[in-house]
Amino acid sequence: MLNRAILLFIFWIFLFLNSCDGLREACDQMDKPLMLTPLLDKNETGKARNLSLVDKSFLADFVPQSHAGFFTVDRNLGSHMFFWFFPSPTNTSAPLVLWLNGGPSISSMFGLFHENGPMELDEGATKDRPRYRKRNQTWVGPFSMLYVDNPVGSGFSYSEREDKGNRTMEERVTQNLFSLLEQFLILFPEYKNLEIYIGGQSYAGMYIISLAHYIHTQAKLGMTDMELAGIYLGGPSYDVEAQAPMISEFNYHIGLVNYKTYTEHKHVMRAFSKYSLKDIAESAILMDDIYRFISLVPPYDNFATQELQPFEIISALMNTLDMKRAIHAGLYNKFLIYNYKVKNKFMVDSLISRREKLAVCLNNYKVLIYNGDLDSVIPSASIEASLLKTKWKLQRKYNETSRVMWTIGKKKLGSYSKVSRFCRVIVIGAGHQTPHDKPETMLRVMEDFVTHGCIRVRGSEKASIPRLKRVQAVANKLKLGRMTHVKSP
């Protein structure tokens, strides 16, 4: 009996080794990141597309059909960027929407699982049990969503040349993203004929404005046929000179600091602004030092809830073998939800304003800028401070436009302004992760922006302008009363 058991064991080992021999390409591929660029080079688009299909046998049954893999965006440095793409399962004509998270160097898988993807973390999930469930209010459906780990060094994106491949300066990050989009449209050419929107939140404002401006200039030169319909920016950081002072204003007005601290901080901010970028680059200062300096107090994504972000849980989930196998990330490729080493290389770049490039976008494309009213990272006032200085064709008209309150019954959803193709929205009750805090409202904001250019009030909803006219009428009466009083004997 023992000899028979040994022989049977040897027989099964023989079968296993020979089966893997016969499927060696598949066995090897399961262990390695799926590189799609070499296949595109050989015009094997169909093969690349099939290989990029996510293996749903490793995922929950409610996860829609999707594609994932890597595009090589810098051949000299061997820089490879990871993407996870969810085509709309309900509408083949749905616009293509690129989502990027900020940081800088936060993986866009954070946005997928925490903000607007088809899956979200389960309520009881922990880093030891990183479970997920179906999200009810997802952007996948109304749109075909493309999530990209940007820049190289974040998420699964990596470089074979280590630090030299972590592209951090504006031009290089822009070129990497542009290369990824061009390759994506070769792999999925049907999206060339559909509207394309690019966007994200926070520091992604830097990436998106620069990328949109680059696409615009390349199109004018006849160097690309990529047709950009618009951009969307959530709580964007893109103009530190104008935005930073208003963050301390927010802290003062909500009572986090007193007047003495507030005024002292303003003086220090003025002194800091006199340093050149070269001085700052050569100093020992880190990115976190800049953040602490600007915000004065620890910023909360949502000032009311002070909810902590589930970085560790998402990181644990993405590093599971099942997830890596499903999305072709490579079994030995470590996922980094937030790469602090890469983040610090953006220190100087973070101080370079994108305001002039935003003006070009406002003059030529649909633009949505939204944020939550409880966001203490990038408050509304800091965004407005930059917009009021942005010299585009309709700047004066925007500066003079009233904000419209948007309500359903007695429930206030937010406020908005619309000037031509520019839509500015503030969502009530939301913080920095606006789609997470108010998923239904933000989905509606995005749908209305894409379809109508801005909020479209309908049904039982109401739109009302603040009572400025009444205030002016009262002021006129007071003025008239004073004049009458002067003339009376």
Short mmCIF file of C-alpha atoms in Angstrom, two decimals:
data_model
loop_
_atom_site.label_atom_id
_atom_site.label_comp_id
_atom_site.label_asym_id
_atom_site.label_seq_id
_atom_site.Cartn_x
_atom_site.Cartn_y
_atom_site.Cartn_z
CA MET A 1 0.00 0.00 0.00
CA LEU A 2 2.84 2.36 0.88
CA ASN A 3 4.62 1.70 -2.42
CA ARG A 4 1.39 2.34 -4.34
CA ALA A 5 0.87 5.66 -2.53
CA ILE A 6 4.43 6.72 -3.35
CA LEU A 7 4.00 5.78 -7.00
CA LEU A 8 0.70 7.69 -7.16
CA PHE A 9 2.33 10.75 -5.61
CA ILE A 10 5.19 10.62 -8.15
CA PHE A 11 2.65 10.23 -10.96
CA TRP A 12 0.74 13.37 -9.93
CA ILE A 13 3.97 15.37 -9.58
CA PHE A 14 4.92 14.23 -13.09
CA LEU A 15 1.54 15.37 -14.46
CA PHE A 16 1.79 18.75 -12.71
CA LEU A 17 5.28 19.48 -13.99
CA ASN A 18 4.40 18.45 -17.50
CA SER A 19 1.16 20.47 -17.51
CA CYS A 20 3.08 23.59 -16.43
CA ASP A 21 5.64 22.74 -19.11
CA GLY A 22 2.90 22.76 -21.70
CA LEU A 23 1.49 26.00 -20.35
CA ARG A 24 4.82 27.58 -19.48
CA GLU A 25 3.91 30.93 -21.06
CA ALA A 26 0.74 31.15 -18.97
CA CYS A 27 2.56 30.02 -15.82
CA ASP A 28 5.32 32.58 -16.31
CA GLN A 29 2.87 35.35 -17.16
CA MET A 30 0.96 34.80 -13.93
CA ASP A 31 4.12 35.66 -12.00
CA LYS A 32 5.13 38.69 -14.08
CA PRO A 33 3.50 42.08 -14.73
CA LEU A 34 1.56 42.10 -18.00
CA MET A 35 3.50 44.34 -20.41
CA LEU A 36 1.24 45.45 -23.25
CA THR A 37 3.55 47.85 -25.11
CA PRO A 38 5.65 45.10 -26.78
CA LEU A 39 2.44 43.57 -28.17
CA LEU A 40 1.27 46.94 -29.50
CA ASP A 41 4.70 47.36 -31.14
CA LYS A 42 4.04 44.13 -33.05
CA ASN A 43 0.47 45.19 -33.96
CA GLU A 44 -0.88 42.35 -31.82
CA THR A 45 -3.64 44.53 -30.42
CA GLY A 46 -6.19 41.72 -30.23
CA LYS A 47 -3.84 39.52 -28.22
CA ALA A 48 -2.97 42.43 -25.91
CA ARG A 49 -6.64 43.17 -25.35
CA ASN A 50 -7.46 39.56 -24.53
CA LEU A 51 -4.53 39.17 -22.18
CA SER A 52 -5.49 42.37 -20.34
CA LEU A 53 -8.91 40.99 -19.41
CA VAL A 54 -9.09 40.79 -15.62
CA ASP A 55 -9.48 37.22 -14.38
CA LYS A 56 -12.78 37.36 -12.53
CA SER A 57 -12.24 33.90 -11.02
CA PHE A 58 -10.07 35.64 -8.41
CA LEU A 59 -12.61 38.41 -7.70
CA ALA A 60 -16.16 38.71 -6.36
CA ASP A 61 -18.90 37.92 -8.88
CA PHE A 62 -20.29 41.49 -8.84
CA VAL A 63 -17.08 43.00 -10.24
CA PRO A 64 -17.83 44.08 -13.84
CA GLN A 65 -15.66 43.01 -16.76
CA SER A 66 -12.47 45.04 -16.82
CA HIS A 67 -8.95 45.26 -18.21
CA ALA A 68 -5.63 45.82 -16.43
CA GLY A 69 -1.95 45.82 -17.19
CA PHE A 70 1.09 48.00 -17.84
CA PHE A 71 2.11 50.42 -20.55
CA THR A 72 5.79 51.30 -20.95
CA VAL A 73 5.89 55.10 -20.94
CA ASP A 74 9.67 55.61 -20.96
CA ARG A 75 11.69 53.00 -22.83
CA ASN A 76 15.09 54.43 -21.86
CA LEU A 77 14.37 54.19 -18.15
CA GLY A 78 12.07 51.19 -18.32
CA SER A 79 9.20 53.09 -16.70
CA HIS A 80 5.92 51.16 -16.65
CA MET A 81 2.55 52.53 -15.59
CA PHE A 82 -0.29 50.38 -14.27
CA PHE A 83 -3.92 50.92 -15.23
CA TRP A 84 -7.24 49.30 -14.34
CA PHE A 85 -10.00 50.05 -16.84
CA PHE A 86 -13.74 49.48 -16.38
CA PRO A 87 -15.75 49.87 -19.60
CA SER A 88 -19.35 50.88 -19.00
CA PRO A 89 -21.36 47.64 -18.78
CA THR A 90 -24.58 49.48 -19.72
CA ASN A 91 -23.62 52.02 -22.40
CA THR A 92 -21.11 51.41 -25.21
CA SER A 93 -21.25 55.15 -26.01
CA ALA A 94 -20.38 56.25 -22.47
CA PRO A 95 -17.58 58.85 -22.28
CA LEU A 96 -14.09 57.77 -21.28
CA VAL A 97 -13.14 59.30 -17.91
CA LEU A 98 -9.59 59.23 -16.54
CA TRP A 99 -9.28 59.39 -12.74
CA LEU A 100 -6.08 60.32 -10.90
CA ASN A 101 -5.45 60.70 -7.19
CA GLY A 102 -3.03 63.28 -5.84
CA GLY A 103 -0.71 63.20 -2.85
CA PRO A 104 1.56 63.55 -4.76
CA SER A 105 2.16 59.79 -5.26
CA ILE A 106 -1.14 58.37 -3.93
CA SER A 107 -2.30 55.38 -6.00
CA SER A 108 -5.51 55.87 -7.97
CA MET A 109 -6.67 52.54 -6.56
CA PHE A 110 -7.55 54.69 -3.53
CA GLY A 111 -10.12 56.51 -5.68
CA LEU A 112 -11.35 53.23 -7.12
CA PHE A 113 -12.06 51.58 -3.76
CA HIS A 114 -12.77 54.61 -1.59
CA GLU A 115 -14.51 57.09 -3.88
CA ASN A 116 -16.20 56.08 -7.11
CA GLY A 117 -15.24 52.64 -8.47
CA PRO A 118 -17.61 49.65 -8.78
CA MET A 119 -16.28 48.17 -5.51
CA GLU A 120 -15.77 49.65 -2.06
CA LEU A 121 -14.24 48.39 1.15
CA ASP A 122 -16.56 46.35 3.33
CA GLU A 123 -17.66 48.08 6.51
CA GLY A 124 -15.82 45.56 8.69
CA ALA A 125 -12.66 45.43 6.57
CA THR A 126 -9.28 45.58 8.29
CA LYS A 127 -5.72 45.36 7.00
CA ASP A 128 -5.74 41.71 8.17
CA ARG A 129 -9.09 41.04 6.48
CA PRO A 130 -9.25 43.46 3.50
CA ARG A 131 -12.73 42.64 2.21
CA TYR A 132 -14.76 44.59 -0.34
CA ARG A 133 -18.36 44.79 -1.55
CA LYS A 134 -20.39 46.24 -4.41
CA ARG A 135 -20.73 50.04 -4.49
CA ASN A 136 -24.23 51.30 -5.25
CA GLN A 137 -23.28 54.81 -6.42
CA THR A 138 -20.45 54.15 -8.87
CA TRP A 139 -19.16 56.19 -11.80
CA VAL A 140 -18.75 52.95 -13.78
CA GLY A 141 -21.86 52.75 -15.92
CA PRO A 142 -22.53 56.38 -16.72
CA PHE A 143 -18.85 56.48 -17.72
CA SER A 144 -16.09 54.11 -18.72
CA MET A 145 -13.55 54.65 -15.95
CA LEU A 146 -9.77 54.49 -16.37
CA TYR A 147 -7.76 54.43 -13.10
CA VAL A 148 -4.00 54.97 -13.44
CA ASP A 149 -1.23 54.70 -10.86
CA ASN A 150 0.54 58.00 -11.41
CA PRO A 151 3.37 59.02 -11.17
CA VAL A 152 5.80 56.15 -11.76
CA GLY A 153 6.61 54.82 -8.30
CA SER A 154 3.04 54.95 -6.96
CA GLY A 155 0.74 51.95 -6.69
CA PHE A 156 2.01 49.21 -9.00
CA SER A 157 3.71 51.60 -11.44
CA TYR A 158 7.47 51.18 -11.35
CA SER A 159 10.78 51.78 -13.09
CA GLU A 160 13.56 49.33 -13.85
CA ARG A 161 16.07 52.10 -13.19
CA GLU A 162 14.80 52.65 -9.66
CA ASP A 163 14.91 56.30 -8.56
CA LYS A 164 16.00 57.59 -11.96
CA GLY A 165 12.72 56.38 -13.39
CA ASN A 166 10.48 58.10 -10.88
CA ARG A 167 9.41 60.97 -13.14
CA THR A 168 8.44 63.87 -10.94
CA MET A 169 8.91 67.11 -12.82
CA GLU A 170 5.89 68.53 -14.63
CA GLU A 171 7.07 67.91 -18.18
CA ARG A 172 8.09 64.32 -17.54
CA VAL A 173 4.95 63.33 -15.63
CA THR A 174 2.87 64.93 -18.39
CA GLN A 175 4.71 63.03 -21.12
CA ASN A 176 4.27 59.74 -19.24
CA LEU A 177 0.53 60.27 -18.92
CA PHE A 178 0.24 61.36 -22.54
CA SER A 179 2.12 58.25 -23.67
CA LEU A 180 -0.19 56.06 -21.59
CA LEU A 181 -3.31 57.66 -23.07
CA GLU A 182 -2.03 57.29 -26.63
CA GLN A 183 -1.28 53.60 -26.07
CA PHE A 184 -4.62 53.08 -24.36
CA LEU A 185 -6.42 54.50 -27.41
CA ILE A 186 -4.48 52.10 -29.65
CA LEU A 187 -5.59 49.21 -27.44
CA PHE A 188 -9.18 50.53 -27.29
CA PRO A 189 -9.60 52.56 -30.52
CA GLU A 190 -13.39 52.82 -30.12
CA TYR A 191 -12.87 55.51 -27.47
CA LYS A 192 -11.25 57.84 -29.97
CA ASN A 193 -14.75 58.52 -31.31
CA LEU A 194 -16.22 59.21 -27.86
CA GLU A 195 -15.84 62.13 -25.47
CA ILE A 196 -12.75 61.99 -23.27
CA TYR A 197 -12.61 63.68 -19.86
CA ILE A 198 -9.52 63.73 -17.65
CA GLY A 199 -9.50 64.61 -13.97
CA GLY A 200 -9.01 63.69 -10.36
CA GLN A 201 -8.56 65.35 -7.02
CA SER A 202 -6.16 67.32 -4.85
CA TYR A 203 -2.57 67.35 -6.18
CA ALA A 204 -3.89 65.68 -9.35
CA GLY A 205 -4.96 69.21 -10.27
CA MET A 206 -1.29 69.77 -11.13
CA TYR A 207 -1.15 66.68 -13.35
CA ILE A 208 -4.46 67.24 -15.10
CA ILE A 209 -4.01 70.92 -15.95
CA SER A 210 -0.54 70.22 -17.35
CA LEU A 211 -1.75 67.18 -19.30
CA ALA A 212 -4.76 69.02 -20.75
CA HIS A 213 -2.53 71.93 -21.78
CA TYR A 214 -0.08 69.50 -23.41
CA ILE A 215 -2.84 67.71 -25.34
CA HIS A 216 -4.13 71.11 -26.48
CA THR A 217 -0.73 72.25 -27.77
CA GLN A 218 -0.04 68.90 -29.46
CA ALA A 219 -3.43 68.99 -31.19
CA LYS A 220 -2.78 72.52 -32.48
CA LEU A 221 0.51 71.30 -33.94
CA GLY A 222 -1.22 68.34 -35.58
CA MET A 223 0.81 65.91 -33.41
CA THR A 224 -2.20 64.06 -31.95
CA ASP A 225 -5.78 63.30 -32.92
CA MET A 226 -6.80 62.84 -29.29
CA GLU A 227 -9.99 64.84 -28.79
CA LEU A 228 -10.30 66.17 -25.26
CA ALA A 229 -13.84 67.16 -24.26
CA GLY A 230 -13.10 68.56 -20.81
CA ILE A 231 -11.41 68.33 -17.44
CA TYR A 232 -12.73 67.98 -13.89
CA LEU A 233 -10.85 68.88 -10.71
CA GLY A 234 -11.88 67.95 -7.18
CA GLY A 235 -10.49 70.12 -4.37
CA PRO A 236 -7.50 70.89 -6.62
CA SER A 237 -4.10 72.12 -5.53
CA TYR A 238 -2.42 73.88 -8.44
CA ASP A 239 -1.48 77.45 -7.40
CA VAL A 240 0.18 77.52 -3.98
CA GLU A 241 0.97 81.25 -4.13
CA ALA A 242 -2.71 82.18 -4.29
CA GLN A 243 -4.18 79.19 -2.46
CA ALA A 244 -1.93 78.75 0.57
CA PRO A 245 -2.77 82.01 2.40
CA MET A 246 -6.48 81.18 2.29
CA ILE A 247 -5.92 77.89 4.10
CA SER A 248 -4.85 79.80 7.20
CA GLU A 249 -7.91 82.04 6.69
CA PHE A 250 -10.07 78.91 6.85
CA ASN A 251 -8.35 77.75 10.04
CA TYR A 252 -8.94 81.15 11.62
CA HIS A 253 -12.59 81.48 10.63
CA ILE A 254 -13.57 78.04 11.89
CA GLY A 255 -11.80 78.73 15.19
CA LEU A 256 -8.78 76.40 15.02
CA VAL A 257 -6.36 79.26 15.66
CA ASN A 258 -6.70 82.65 17.32
CA TYR A 259 -6.11 86.04 15.75
CA LYS A 260 -2.58 86.36 17.09
CA THR A 261 -1.48 83.03 15.59
CA TYR A 262 -3.28 83.83 12.35
CA THR A 263 -1.56 87.21 11.90
CA GLU A 264 1.87 85.83 12.84
CA HIS A 265 1.43 83.04 10.30
CA LYS A 266 0.60 85.56 7.58
CA HIS A 267 3.88 87.39 8.27
CA VAL A 268 5.85 84.14 8.06
CA MET A 269 4.08 83.25 4.79
CA ARG A 270 5.13 86.58 3.29
CA ALA A 271 8.74 85.96 4.29
CA PHE A 272 8.66 82.47 2.81
CA SER A 273 7.38 83.77 -0.53
CA LYS A 274 10.64 85.73 -0.98
CA TYR A 275 12.72 82.56 -1.27
CA SER A 276 13.53 81.40 -4.78
CA LEU A 277 12.74 77.88 -5.99
CA LYS A 278 16.50 77.29 -6.18
CA ASP A 279 16.88 78.18 -2.48
CA ILE A 280 14.08 75.83 -1.54
CA ALA A 281 15.44 73.02 -3.75
CA GLU A 282 18.85 73.25 -2.10
CA SER A 283 17.47 73.29 1.44
CA ALA A 284 16.88 70.23 3.59
CA ILE A 285 13.15 70.90 3.72
CA LEU A 286 10.73 68.06 2.89
CA MET A 287 7.30 68.02 1.29
CA ASP A 288 5.62 67.36 4.64
CA ASP A 289 7.40 70.43 6.03
CA ILE A 290 5.78 72.52 3.31
CA TYR A 291 2.36 71.07 4.12
CA ARG A 292 2.76 71.72 7.84
CA PHE A 293 3.95 75.23 7.13
CA ILE A 294 1.00 76.09 4.89
CA SER A 295 -1.82 74.53 6.91
CA LEU A 296 -0.50 75.54 10.37
CA VAL A 297 -2.71 72.89 12.01
CA PRO A 298 -3.24 69.26 10.93
CA PRO A 299 -5.76 69.40 8.06
CA TYR A 300 -8.80 67.15 8.07
CA ASP A 301 -10.17 65.67 4.85
CA ASN A 302 -13.59 66.30 6.35
CA PHE A 303 -13.60 68.81 9.21
CA ALA A 304 -16.88 67.46 10.63
CA THR A 305 -16.30 63.68 10.51
CA GLN A 306 -12.48 63.69 10.80
CA GLU A 307 -12.63 60.24 9.19
CA LEU A 308 -9.27 58.52 8.70
CA GLN A 309 -8.48 57.29 5.22
CA PRO A 310 -8.13 53.50 4.74
CA PHE A 311 -4.68 53.52 3.14
CA GLU A 312 -3.48 50.42 4.98
CA ILE A 313 -6.58 48.36 4.13
CA ILE A 314 -6.44 49.19 0.41
CA SER A 315 -2.72 48.48 0.40
CA ALA A 316 -3.29 45.09 2.02
CA LEU A 317 -6.05 44.27 -0.47
CA MET A 318 -3.97 45.18 -3.52
CA ASN A 319 -1.02 43.13 -2.21
CA THR A 320 -3.02 39.90 -1.89
CA LEU A 321 -1.96 37.19 -4.33
CA ASP A 322 -5.49 36.81 -5.68
CA MET A 323 -5.72 40.50 -6.54
CA LYS A 324 -2.29 40.55 -8.16
CA ARG A 325 -3.13 37.49 -10.25
CA ALA A 326 -6.50 38.89 -11.30
CA ILE A 327 -5.16 42.22 -12.55
CA HIS A 328 -1.81 40.96 -13.95
CA ALA A 329 0.22 43.11 -11.54
CA GLY A 330 3.00 40.55 -11.04
CA LEU A 331 3.28 38.42 -7.92
CA TYR A 332 6.54 40.07 -6.84
CA ASN A 333 5.56 43.66 -7.63
CA LYS A 334 4.83 45.40 -4.32
CA PHE A 335 1.88 47.81 -4.28
CA LEU A 336 2.52 51.19 -2.59
CA ILE A 337 -0.64 53.15 -1.76
CA TYR A 338 1.46 56.23 -0.93
CA ASN A 339 5.12 56.47 -1.90
CA TYR A 340 6.61 59.07 0.43
CA LYS A 341 10.02 58.76 -1.18
CA VAL A 342 8.56 59.85 -4.52
CA LYS A 343 6.38 62.47 -2.86
CA ASN A 344 9.36 64.43 -1.56
CA LYS A 345 10.73 64.81 -5.08
CA PHE A 346 7.74 66.98 -5.96
CA MET A 347 8.70 69.62 -3.41
CA VAL A 348 9.85 72.29 -5.88
CA ASP A 349 7.32 71.33 -8.55
CA SER A 350 4.50 71.80 -6.04
CA LEU A 351 5.37 75.50 -5.77
CA ILE A 352 5.07 76.17 -9.53
CA SER A 353 1.63 77.57 -10.39
CA ARG A 354 -0.51 76.03 -13.16
CA ARG A 355 -2.82 79.08 -13.21
CA GLU A 356 -1.89 80.25 -16.72
CA LYS A 357 -2.36 76.76 -18.13
CA LEU A 358 -5.74 76.52 -16.40
CA ALA A 359 -6.71 79.73 -18.23
CA VAL A 360 -6.00 77.98 -21.55
CA CYS A 361 -8.22 75.09 -20.48
CA LEU A 362 -11.03 77.47 -19.46
CA ASN A 363 -10.83 79.20 -22.84
CA ASN A 364 -10.99 75.99 -24.86
CA TYR A 365 -12.69 73.14 -22.97
CA LYS A 366 -15.44 72.23 -20.55
CA VAL A 367 -14.09 72.60 -17.00
CA LEU A 368 -15.61 71.45 -13.72
CA ILE A 369 -14.05 72.43 -10.40
CA TYR A 370 -15.77 71.01 -7.32
CA ASN A 371 -15.01 70.63 -3.63
CA GLY A 372 -16.70 69.93 -0.32
CA ASP A 373 -17.59 72.76 2.04
CA LEU A 374 -15.98 70.85 4.96
CA ASP A 375 -12.63 70.36 3.22
CA SER A 376 -9.84 71.85 5.33
CA VAL A 377 -7.08 70.54 3.03
CA ILE A 378 -8.08 72.70 0.05
CA PRO A 379 -10.95 74.94 1.27
CA SER A 380 -13.35 76.69 -1.11
CA ALA A 381 -11.81 80.08 -0.39
CA SER A 382 -8.36 78.88 -1.48
CA ILE A 383 -9.74 77.73 -4.84
CA GLU A 384 -11.60 81.01 -5.31
CA ALA A 385 -8.45 82.99 -4.48
CA SER A 386 -6.75 81.46 -7.50
CA LEU A 387 -9.78 81.64 -9.79
CA LEU A 388 -10.16 85.35 -9.11
CA LYS A 389 -6.60 85.82 -10.42
CA THR A 390 -6.93 83.50 -13.41
CA LYS A 391 -6.83 85.62 -16.54
CA TRP A 392 -9.13 83.93 -19.02
CA LYS A 393 -11.63 85.37 -21.47
CA LEU A 394 -14.57 85.37 -19.07
CA GLN A 395 -12.74 86.10 -15.81
CA ARG A 396 -14.68 89.28 -15.07
CA LYS A 397 -18.00 87.60 -15.79
CA TYR A 398 -17.13 84.75 -13.43
CA ASN A 399 -16.01 87.17 -10.72
CA GLU A 400 -19.40 88.92 -10.93
CA THR A 401 -21.56 85.78 -11.18
CA SER A 402 -23.80 84.89 -8.22
CA ARG A 403 -23.62 81.47 -6.64
CA VAL A 404 -26.85 79.46 -7.02
CA MET A 405 -28.10 77.32 -4.11
CA TRP A 406 -29.20 73.85 -5.17
CA THR A 407 -31.86 72.12 -3.02
CA ILE A 408 -34.30 69.21 -3.09
CA GLY A 409 -37.22 70.03 -0.85
CA LYS A 410 -35.62 71.36 2.33
CA LYS A 411 -32.34 69.51 1.74
CA LYS A 412 -29.46 71.66 0.51
CA LEU A 413 -27.15 69.73 -1.82
CA GLY A 414 -24.71 72.50 -2.62
CA SER A 415 -24.18 75.61 -4.69
CA TYR A 416 -22.83 76.29 -8.17
CA SER A 417 -21.91 78.93 -10.71
CA LYS A 418 -21.88 78.52 -14.47
CA VAL A 419 -20.08 80.77 -16.94
CA SER A 420 -20.01 79.49 -20.51
CA ARG A 421 -18.32 76.06 -20.29
CA PHE A 422 -16.99 76.55 -16.76
CA CYS A 423 -18.91 74.92 -13.90
CA ARG A 424 -17.96 75.62 -10.28
CA VAL A 425 -19.63 73.45 -7.61
CA ILE A 426 -19.46 73.29 -3.80
CA VAL A 427 -21.00 70.16 -2.24
CA ILE A 428 -22.53 70.61 1.22
CA GLY A 429 -21.46 68.13 3.90
CA ALA A 430 -18.47 66.82 1.94
CA GLY A 431 -14.77 67.05 2.62
CA HIS A 432 -11.66 66.48 0.52
CA GLN A 433 -12.81 63.02 -0.64
CA THR A 434 -16.03 64.48 -2.02
CA PRO A 435 -17.26 61.42 -3.98
CA HIS A 436 -16.82 59.27 -0.86
CA ASP A 437 -18.64 61.67 1.47
CA LYS A 438 -21.52 62.47 -0.89
CA PRO A 439 -21.56 59.71 -3.54
CA GLU A 440 -25.07 60.32 -4.89
CA THR A 441 -24.61 64.08 -5.16
CA MET A 442 -21.19 63.80 -6.82
CA LEU A 443 -22.38 61.24 -9.34
CA ARG A 444 -25.17 63.64 -10.26
CA VAL A 445 -22.67 66.53 -10.52
CA MET A 446 -20.50 64.55 -12.94
CA GLU A 447 -23.43 63.34 -15.03
CA ASP A 448 -24.87 66.85 -15.31
CA PHE A 449 -21.47 68.32 -16.15
CA VAL A 450 -20.86 65.84 -18.97
CA THR A 451 -24.41 66.02 -20.34
CA HIS A 452 -25.41 69.66 -19.72
CA GLY A 453 -22.19 71.49 -18.81
CA CYS A 454 -23.20 72.06 -15.19
CA ILE A 455 -25.96 71.37 -12.64
CA ARG A 456 -29.36 71.03 -14.27
CA VAL A 457 -32.14 71.66 -11.78
CA ARG A 458 -35.30 69.65 -12.43
CA GLY A 459 -38.39 68.09 -10.84
CA SER A 460 -38.78 68.96 -7.16
CA GLU A 461 -35.39 70.63 -7.04
CA LYS A 462 -34.93 74.34 -6.54
CA ALA A 463 -32.29 76.87 -7.45
CA SER A 464 -32.11 80.17 -5.62
CA ILE A 465 -29.69 83.07 -5.69
CA PRO A 466 -28.61 84.51 -2.30
CA ARG A 467 -30.67 87.49 -1.09
CA LEU A 468 -28.33 90.14 -2.40
CA LYS A 469 -31.13 92.17 -3.98
CA ARG A 470 -32.98 92.31 -0.66
CA VAL A 471 -29.80 93.40 1.08
CA GLN A 472 -29.28 96.12 -1.51
CA ALA A 473 -32.90 97.26 -1.10
CA VAL A 474 -32.43 97.58 2.68
CA ALA A 475 -29.19 99.49 2.13
CA ASN A 476 -30.95 101.86 -0.26
CA LYS A 477 -33.67 102.52 2.32
CA LEU A 478 -31.08 103.26 4.96
CA LYS A 479 -29.27 105.59 2.60
CA LEU A 480 -32.53 107.34 1.72
CA GLY A 481 -33.38 107.68 5.41
CA ARG A 482 -30.04 109.33 6.17
CA MET A 483 -30.50 111.72 3.27
CA THR A 484 -34.03 112.59 4.41
CA HIS A 485 -32.79 113.16 7.94
CA VAL A 486 -30.11 115.59 6.73
CA LYS A 487 -32.62 117.62 4.75
CA SER A 488 -35.22 117.88 7.53
CA PRO A 489 -35.30 121.08 9.60
#
